[in-house]
Tab-separated table of C-alpha atoms in Angstrom:
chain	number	residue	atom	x	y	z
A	1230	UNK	CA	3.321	11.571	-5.899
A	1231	UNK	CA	1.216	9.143	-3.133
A	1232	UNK	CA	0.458	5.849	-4.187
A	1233	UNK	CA	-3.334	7.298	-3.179
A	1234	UNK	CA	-2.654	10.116	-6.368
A	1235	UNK	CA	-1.346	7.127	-8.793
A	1236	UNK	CA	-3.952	5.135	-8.183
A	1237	UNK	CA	-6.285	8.107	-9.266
A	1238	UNK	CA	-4.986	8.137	-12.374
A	1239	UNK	CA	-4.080	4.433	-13.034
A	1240	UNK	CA	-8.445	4.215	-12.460
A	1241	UNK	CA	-8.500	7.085	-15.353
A	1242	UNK	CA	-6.282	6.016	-17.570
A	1243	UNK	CA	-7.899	2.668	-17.470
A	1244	UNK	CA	-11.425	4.364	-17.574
A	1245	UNK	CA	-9.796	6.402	-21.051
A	1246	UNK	CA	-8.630	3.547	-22.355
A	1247	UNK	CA	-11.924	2.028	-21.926
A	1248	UNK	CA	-13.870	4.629	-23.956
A	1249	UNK	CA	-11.494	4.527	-26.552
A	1250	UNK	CA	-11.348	1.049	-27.520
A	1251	UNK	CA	-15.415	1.274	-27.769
A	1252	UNK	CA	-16.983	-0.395	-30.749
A	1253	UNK	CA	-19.818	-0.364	-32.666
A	1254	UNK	CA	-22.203	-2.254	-34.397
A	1255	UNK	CA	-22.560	-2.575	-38.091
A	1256	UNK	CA	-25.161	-0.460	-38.072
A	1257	UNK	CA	-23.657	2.476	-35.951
A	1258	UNK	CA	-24.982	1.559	-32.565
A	1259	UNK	CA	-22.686	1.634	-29.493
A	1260	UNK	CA	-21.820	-1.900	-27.715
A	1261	UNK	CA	-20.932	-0.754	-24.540
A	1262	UNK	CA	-18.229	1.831	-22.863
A	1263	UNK	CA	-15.769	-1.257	-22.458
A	1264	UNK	CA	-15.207	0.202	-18.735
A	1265	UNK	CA	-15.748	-0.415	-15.159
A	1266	UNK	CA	-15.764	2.125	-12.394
A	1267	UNK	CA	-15.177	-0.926	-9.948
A	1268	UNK	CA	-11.744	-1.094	-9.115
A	1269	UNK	CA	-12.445	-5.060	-8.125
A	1270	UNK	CA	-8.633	-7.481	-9.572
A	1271	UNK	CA	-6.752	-3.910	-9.906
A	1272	UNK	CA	-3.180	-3.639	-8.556
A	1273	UNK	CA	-0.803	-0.796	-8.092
A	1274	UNK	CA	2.656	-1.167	-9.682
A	1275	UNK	CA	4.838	-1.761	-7.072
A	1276	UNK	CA	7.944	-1.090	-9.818
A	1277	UNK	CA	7.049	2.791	-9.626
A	1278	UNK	CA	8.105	3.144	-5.456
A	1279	UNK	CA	10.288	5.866	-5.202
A	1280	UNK	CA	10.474	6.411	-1.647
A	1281	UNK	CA	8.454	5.564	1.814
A	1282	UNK	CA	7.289	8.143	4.516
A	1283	UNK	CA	6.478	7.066	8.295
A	1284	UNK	CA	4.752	9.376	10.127
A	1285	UNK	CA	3.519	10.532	13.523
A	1286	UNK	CA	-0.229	11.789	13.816
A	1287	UNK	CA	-1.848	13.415	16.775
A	1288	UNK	CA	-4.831	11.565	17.519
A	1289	UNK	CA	-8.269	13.247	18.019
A	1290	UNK	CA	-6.394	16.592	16.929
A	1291	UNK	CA	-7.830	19.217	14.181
A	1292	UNK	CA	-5.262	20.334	11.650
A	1293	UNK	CA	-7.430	23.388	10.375
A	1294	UNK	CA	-6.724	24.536	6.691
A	1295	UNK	CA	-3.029	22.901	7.204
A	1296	UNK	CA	-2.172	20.599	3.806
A	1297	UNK	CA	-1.265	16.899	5.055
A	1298	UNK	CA	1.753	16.856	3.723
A	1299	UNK	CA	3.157	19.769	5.357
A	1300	UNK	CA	0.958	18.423	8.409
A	1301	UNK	CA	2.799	14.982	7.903
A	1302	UNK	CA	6.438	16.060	7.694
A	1303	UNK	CA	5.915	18.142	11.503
A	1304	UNK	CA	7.511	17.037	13.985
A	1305	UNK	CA	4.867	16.386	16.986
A	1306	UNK	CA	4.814	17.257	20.296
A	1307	UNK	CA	2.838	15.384	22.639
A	1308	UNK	CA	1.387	15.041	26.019
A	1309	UNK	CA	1.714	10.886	26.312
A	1310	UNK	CA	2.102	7.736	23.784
A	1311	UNK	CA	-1.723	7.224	23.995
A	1312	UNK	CA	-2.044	10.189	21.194
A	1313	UNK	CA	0.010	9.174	19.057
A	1314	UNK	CA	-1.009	7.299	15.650
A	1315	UNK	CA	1.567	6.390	13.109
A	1316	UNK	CA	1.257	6.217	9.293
A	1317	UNK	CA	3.785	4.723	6.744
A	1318	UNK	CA	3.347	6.325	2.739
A	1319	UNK	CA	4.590	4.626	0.232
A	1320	UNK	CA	5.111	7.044	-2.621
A	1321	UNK	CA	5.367	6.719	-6.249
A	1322	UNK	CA	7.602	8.479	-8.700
A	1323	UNK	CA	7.881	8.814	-11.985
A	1324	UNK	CA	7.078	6.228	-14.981
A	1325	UNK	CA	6.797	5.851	-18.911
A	1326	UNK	CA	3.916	8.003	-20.081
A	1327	UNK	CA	3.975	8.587	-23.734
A	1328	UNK	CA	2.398	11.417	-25.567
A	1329	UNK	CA	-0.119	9.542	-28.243
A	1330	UNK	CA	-3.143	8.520	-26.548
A	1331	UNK	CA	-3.555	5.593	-28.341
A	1332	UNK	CA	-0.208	3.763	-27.458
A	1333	UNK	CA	-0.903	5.107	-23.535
A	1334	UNK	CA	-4.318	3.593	-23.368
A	1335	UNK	CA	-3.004	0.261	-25.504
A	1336	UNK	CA	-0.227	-0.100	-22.585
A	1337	UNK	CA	-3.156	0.744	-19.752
A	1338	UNK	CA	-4.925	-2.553	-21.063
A	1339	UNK	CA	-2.073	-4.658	-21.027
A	1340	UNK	CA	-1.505	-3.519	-17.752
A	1341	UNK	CA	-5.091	-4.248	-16.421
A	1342	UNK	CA	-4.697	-7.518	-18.155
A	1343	UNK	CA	-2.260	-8.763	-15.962
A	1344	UNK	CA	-3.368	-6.802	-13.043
A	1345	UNK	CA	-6.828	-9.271	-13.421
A	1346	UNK	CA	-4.895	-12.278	-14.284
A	1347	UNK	CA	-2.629	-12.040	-11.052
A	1348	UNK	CA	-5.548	-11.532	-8.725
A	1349	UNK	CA	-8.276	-14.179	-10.107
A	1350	UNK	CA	-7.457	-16.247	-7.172
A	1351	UNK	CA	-8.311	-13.318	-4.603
A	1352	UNK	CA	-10.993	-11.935	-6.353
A	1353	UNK	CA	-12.599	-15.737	-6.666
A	1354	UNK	CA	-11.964	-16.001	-2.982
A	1355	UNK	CA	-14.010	-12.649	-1.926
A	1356	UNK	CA	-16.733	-13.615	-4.721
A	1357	UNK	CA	-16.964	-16.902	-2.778
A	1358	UNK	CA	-17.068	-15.425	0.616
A	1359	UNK	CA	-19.313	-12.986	-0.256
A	1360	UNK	CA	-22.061	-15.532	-1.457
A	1361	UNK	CA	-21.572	-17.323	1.728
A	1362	UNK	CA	-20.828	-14.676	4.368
A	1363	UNK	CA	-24.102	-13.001	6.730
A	1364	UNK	CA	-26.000	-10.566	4.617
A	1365	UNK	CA	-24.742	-7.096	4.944
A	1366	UNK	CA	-21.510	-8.342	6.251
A	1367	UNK	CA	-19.809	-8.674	2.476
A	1368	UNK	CA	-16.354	-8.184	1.470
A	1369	UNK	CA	-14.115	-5.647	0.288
A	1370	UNK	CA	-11.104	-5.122	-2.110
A	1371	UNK	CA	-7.729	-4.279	-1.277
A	1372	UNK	CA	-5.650	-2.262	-3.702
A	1373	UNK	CA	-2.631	-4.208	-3.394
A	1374	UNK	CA	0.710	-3.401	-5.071
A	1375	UNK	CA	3.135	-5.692	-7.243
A	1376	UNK	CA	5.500	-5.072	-4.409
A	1377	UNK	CA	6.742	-7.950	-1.591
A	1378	UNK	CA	8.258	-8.340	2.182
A	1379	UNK	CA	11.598	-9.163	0.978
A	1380	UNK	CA	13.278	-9.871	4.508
A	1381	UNK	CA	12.988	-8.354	8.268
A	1382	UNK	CA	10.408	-5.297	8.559
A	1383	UNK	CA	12.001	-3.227	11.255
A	1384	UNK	CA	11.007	0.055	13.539
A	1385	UNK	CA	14.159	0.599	15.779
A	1386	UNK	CA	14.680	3.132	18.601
A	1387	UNK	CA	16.902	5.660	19.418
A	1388	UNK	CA	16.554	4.851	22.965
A	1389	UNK	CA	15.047	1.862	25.335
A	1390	UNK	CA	12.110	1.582	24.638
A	1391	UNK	CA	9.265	-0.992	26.105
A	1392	UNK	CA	12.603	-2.168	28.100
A	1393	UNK	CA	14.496	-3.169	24.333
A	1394	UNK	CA	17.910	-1.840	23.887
A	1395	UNK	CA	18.349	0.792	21.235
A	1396	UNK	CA	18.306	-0.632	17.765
A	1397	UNK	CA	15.922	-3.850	18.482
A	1398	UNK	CA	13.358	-4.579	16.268
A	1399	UNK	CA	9.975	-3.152	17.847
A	1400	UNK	CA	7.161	-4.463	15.007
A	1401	UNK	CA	6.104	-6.915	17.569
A	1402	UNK	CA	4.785	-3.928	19.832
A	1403	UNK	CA	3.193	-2.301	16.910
A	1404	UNK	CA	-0.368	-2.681	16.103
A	1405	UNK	CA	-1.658	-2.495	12.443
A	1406	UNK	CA	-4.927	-0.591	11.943
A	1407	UNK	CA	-6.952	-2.209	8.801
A	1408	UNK	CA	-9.897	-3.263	7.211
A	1409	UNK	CA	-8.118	-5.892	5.113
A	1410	UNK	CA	-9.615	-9.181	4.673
A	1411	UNK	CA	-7.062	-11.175	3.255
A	1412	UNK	CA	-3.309	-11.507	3.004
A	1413	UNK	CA	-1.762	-12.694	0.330
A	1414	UNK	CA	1.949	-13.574	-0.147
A	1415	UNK	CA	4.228	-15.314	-2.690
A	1416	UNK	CA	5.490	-13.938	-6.370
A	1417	UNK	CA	5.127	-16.492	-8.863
A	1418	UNK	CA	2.579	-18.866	-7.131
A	1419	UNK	CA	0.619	-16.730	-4.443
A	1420	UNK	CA	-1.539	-18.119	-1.578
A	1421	UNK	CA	-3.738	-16.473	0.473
A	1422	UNK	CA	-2.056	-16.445	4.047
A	1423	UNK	CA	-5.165	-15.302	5.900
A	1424	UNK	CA	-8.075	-15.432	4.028
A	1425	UNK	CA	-12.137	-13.687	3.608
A	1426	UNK	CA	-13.383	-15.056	6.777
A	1427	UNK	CA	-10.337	-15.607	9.237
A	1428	UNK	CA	-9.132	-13.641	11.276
A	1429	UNK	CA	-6.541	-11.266	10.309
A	1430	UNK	CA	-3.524	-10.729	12.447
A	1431	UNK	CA	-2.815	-7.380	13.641
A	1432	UNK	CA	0.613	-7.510	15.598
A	1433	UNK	CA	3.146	-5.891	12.596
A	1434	UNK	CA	5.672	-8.686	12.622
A	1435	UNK	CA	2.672	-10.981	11.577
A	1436	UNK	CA	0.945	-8.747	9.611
A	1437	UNK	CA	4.465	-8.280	7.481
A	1438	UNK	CA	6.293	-11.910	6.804
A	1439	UNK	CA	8.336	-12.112	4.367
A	1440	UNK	CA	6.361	-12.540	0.482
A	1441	UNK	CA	3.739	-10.362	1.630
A	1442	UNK	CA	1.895	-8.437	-0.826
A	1443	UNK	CA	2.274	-4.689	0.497
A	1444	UNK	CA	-0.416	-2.243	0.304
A	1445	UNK	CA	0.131	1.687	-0.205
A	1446	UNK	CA	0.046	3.057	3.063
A	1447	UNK	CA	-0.938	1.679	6.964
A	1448	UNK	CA	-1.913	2.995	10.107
A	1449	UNK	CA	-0.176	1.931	13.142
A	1450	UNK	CA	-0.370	2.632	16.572
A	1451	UNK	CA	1.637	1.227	20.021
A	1452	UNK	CA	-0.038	-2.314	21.308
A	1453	UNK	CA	0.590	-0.555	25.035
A	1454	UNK	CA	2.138	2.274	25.862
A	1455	UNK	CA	5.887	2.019	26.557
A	1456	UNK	CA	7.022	3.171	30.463
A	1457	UNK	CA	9.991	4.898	29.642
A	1458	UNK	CA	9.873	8.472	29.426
A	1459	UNK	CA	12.006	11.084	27.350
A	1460	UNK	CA	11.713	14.458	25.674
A	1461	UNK	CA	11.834	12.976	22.259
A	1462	UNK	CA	12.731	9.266	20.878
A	1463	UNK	CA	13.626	8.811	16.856
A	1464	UNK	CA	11.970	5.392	15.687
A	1465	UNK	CA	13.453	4.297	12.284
A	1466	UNK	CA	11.663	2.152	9.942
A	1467	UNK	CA	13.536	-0.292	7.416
A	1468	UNK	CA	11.690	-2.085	4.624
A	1469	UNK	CA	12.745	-4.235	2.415
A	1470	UNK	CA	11.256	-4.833	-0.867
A	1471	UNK	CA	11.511	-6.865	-4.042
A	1472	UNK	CA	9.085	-5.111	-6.670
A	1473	UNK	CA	7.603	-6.428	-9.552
A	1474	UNK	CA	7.922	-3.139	-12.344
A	1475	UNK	CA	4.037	-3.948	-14.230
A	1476	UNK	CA	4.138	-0.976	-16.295
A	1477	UNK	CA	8.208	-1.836	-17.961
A	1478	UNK	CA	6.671	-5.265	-18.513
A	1479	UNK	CA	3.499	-4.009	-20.819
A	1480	UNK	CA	5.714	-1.635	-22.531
A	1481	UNK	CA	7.962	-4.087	-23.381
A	1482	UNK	CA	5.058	-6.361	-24.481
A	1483	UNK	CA	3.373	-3.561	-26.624
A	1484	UNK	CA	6.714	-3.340	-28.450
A	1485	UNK	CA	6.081	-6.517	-29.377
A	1486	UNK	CA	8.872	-8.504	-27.059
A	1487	UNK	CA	8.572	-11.232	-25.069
A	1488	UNK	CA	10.401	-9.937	-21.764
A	1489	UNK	CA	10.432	-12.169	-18.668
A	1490	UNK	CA	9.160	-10.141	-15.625
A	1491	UNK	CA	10.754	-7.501	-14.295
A	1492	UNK	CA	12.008	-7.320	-10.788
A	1493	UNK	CA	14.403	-4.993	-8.020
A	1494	UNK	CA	15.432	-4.854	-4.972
A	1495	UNK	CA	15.566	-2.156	-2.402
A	1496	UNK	CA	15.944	-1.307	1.047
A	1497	UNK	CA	13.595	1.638	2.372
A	1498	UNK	CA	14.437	3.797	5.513
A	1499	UNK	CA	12.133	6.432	7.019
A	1500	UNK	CA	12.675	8.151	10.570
A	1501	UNK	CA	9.789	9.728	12.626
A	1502	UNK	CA	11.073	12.043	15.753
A	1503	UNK	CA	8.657	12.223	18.293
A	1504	UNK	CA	8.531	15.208	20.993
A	1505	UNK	CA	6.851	14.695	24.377
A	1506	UNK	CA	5.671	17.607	26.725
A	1507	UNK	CA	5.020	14.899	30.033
A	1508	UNK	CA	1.791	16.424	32.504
């Protein structure tokens, strides 16, 4: 599953668990659906990663009828660097789901609970800019996941590349393509690094220190185009993570415990192979 599929049906379960906790007044009239459609303080757990994907993408190409992920998991070939656009996926995998709606939709709530509680401080941030910034200009919510930088971000090549030796880290000649308008980092007391307003860095290294707050996927592409010519290079991405597992910690609280939060570690690896027909 993509972290774009869970958060799908993280907004429905939350939407569910919305309609069922509606209440009425004494004389039979609803209150209210007890829901939002606006995903505005929501998170994505970063304890349900399973795996990452880093892709190549042929710029300016049409895939006809072709499902991404088949599309995705290609290996291109290519006329030069300039069409090439990368993507990293982070995807999810599986998680506690019971079967009776009511204890589903009573974890869901604890779950947005702390979702909201960990965010107030962006949220009031974009609230503030938003008042302040040019009309029309206004500011927009990141999804981001309970999931940190947790060390050295790294895209090594098979081969020299940009003049590096094989295995240097590359992220400095990596450009990250996003709206984001903030960048928050820390676990337990979180700061906005760049916040609404300023200017957001876009080199990788900078875009990825170490407490980021990682979001589910990002475009990248080459800040110039590398000299070096081959007939294919492999770039390997490594990313390490401490996650934060959201959904254990409402399960354990809905079982009436009092569990400290839950964290692991991993290391993520992805490879993207790159083929190059030179005119």
């Amino acid at each position: 599953m993509t972290m774009r599929q869970y958060k799908n049906l993280l907004l429905l379960a939350l939407i569910f668990s919305g309609l069922v906790s509606c209440q009425s007044d004494e004389d039979g009239t609803e209150k209210g659906l007890g829901f939002n459609l606006d995903d505005t303080g929501l998170l994505l757990d970063g304890g349900n990663i399973s795996s990452v994907g880093f892709y190549c993408l042929e710029l300016n190409k049409i895939h006809g009828g072709e499902h991404w992920q088949d599309y995705y998991a290609k290996t291109k070939t290519v006329k030069d660097y300039n069409e090439i656009q990368f993507d990293i996926e982070i995807y999810s995998g599986s998680r506690y789901y019971p079967a009776d709606t009511a204890v589903r939709n009573a974890i869901a709530r604890l779950e947005e609970k702390y979702y909201r509680e960990k965010s107030s401080f962006i949220v009031d941030e974009m609230e503030k800019y938003a008042r302040s910034s040019i009309p029309g200009k206004g500011a927009g919510w990141t999804e981001f996941m309970t999931a940190y930088i947790n060390g050295e971000v790294m895209i090594t090549c098979d081969k020299v590349l940009f003049g590096e030796e094989p295995g240097t880290n590359l992220c400095g000649h990596f450009r990250v393509l996003s709206d984001t308008q903030c960048l928050p980092v820390g676990i337990n007391s979180p700061v906005l690094l760049y916040n609404y307003g300023e200017e957001m860095p876009t080199v990788m290294s900078e875009y990825l220190p170490t407490g980021a707050w990682i979001q589910y996927r990002y475009g990248l592409q080459f800040d110039s185009q590398p000299s070096e010519k081959y007939e294919s290079i492999n770039l390997h991405l490594t990313l390490p993570l401490l996650m934060e597992h959201v959904r254990d910690y409402a399960v354990e609280l809905y079982r009436g415990n009092n569990p400290g939060k839950i964290f692991t570690e991993d290391v993520f690896n992805a490879d993207c192979t790159i083929c190059f027909n030179w005119e």
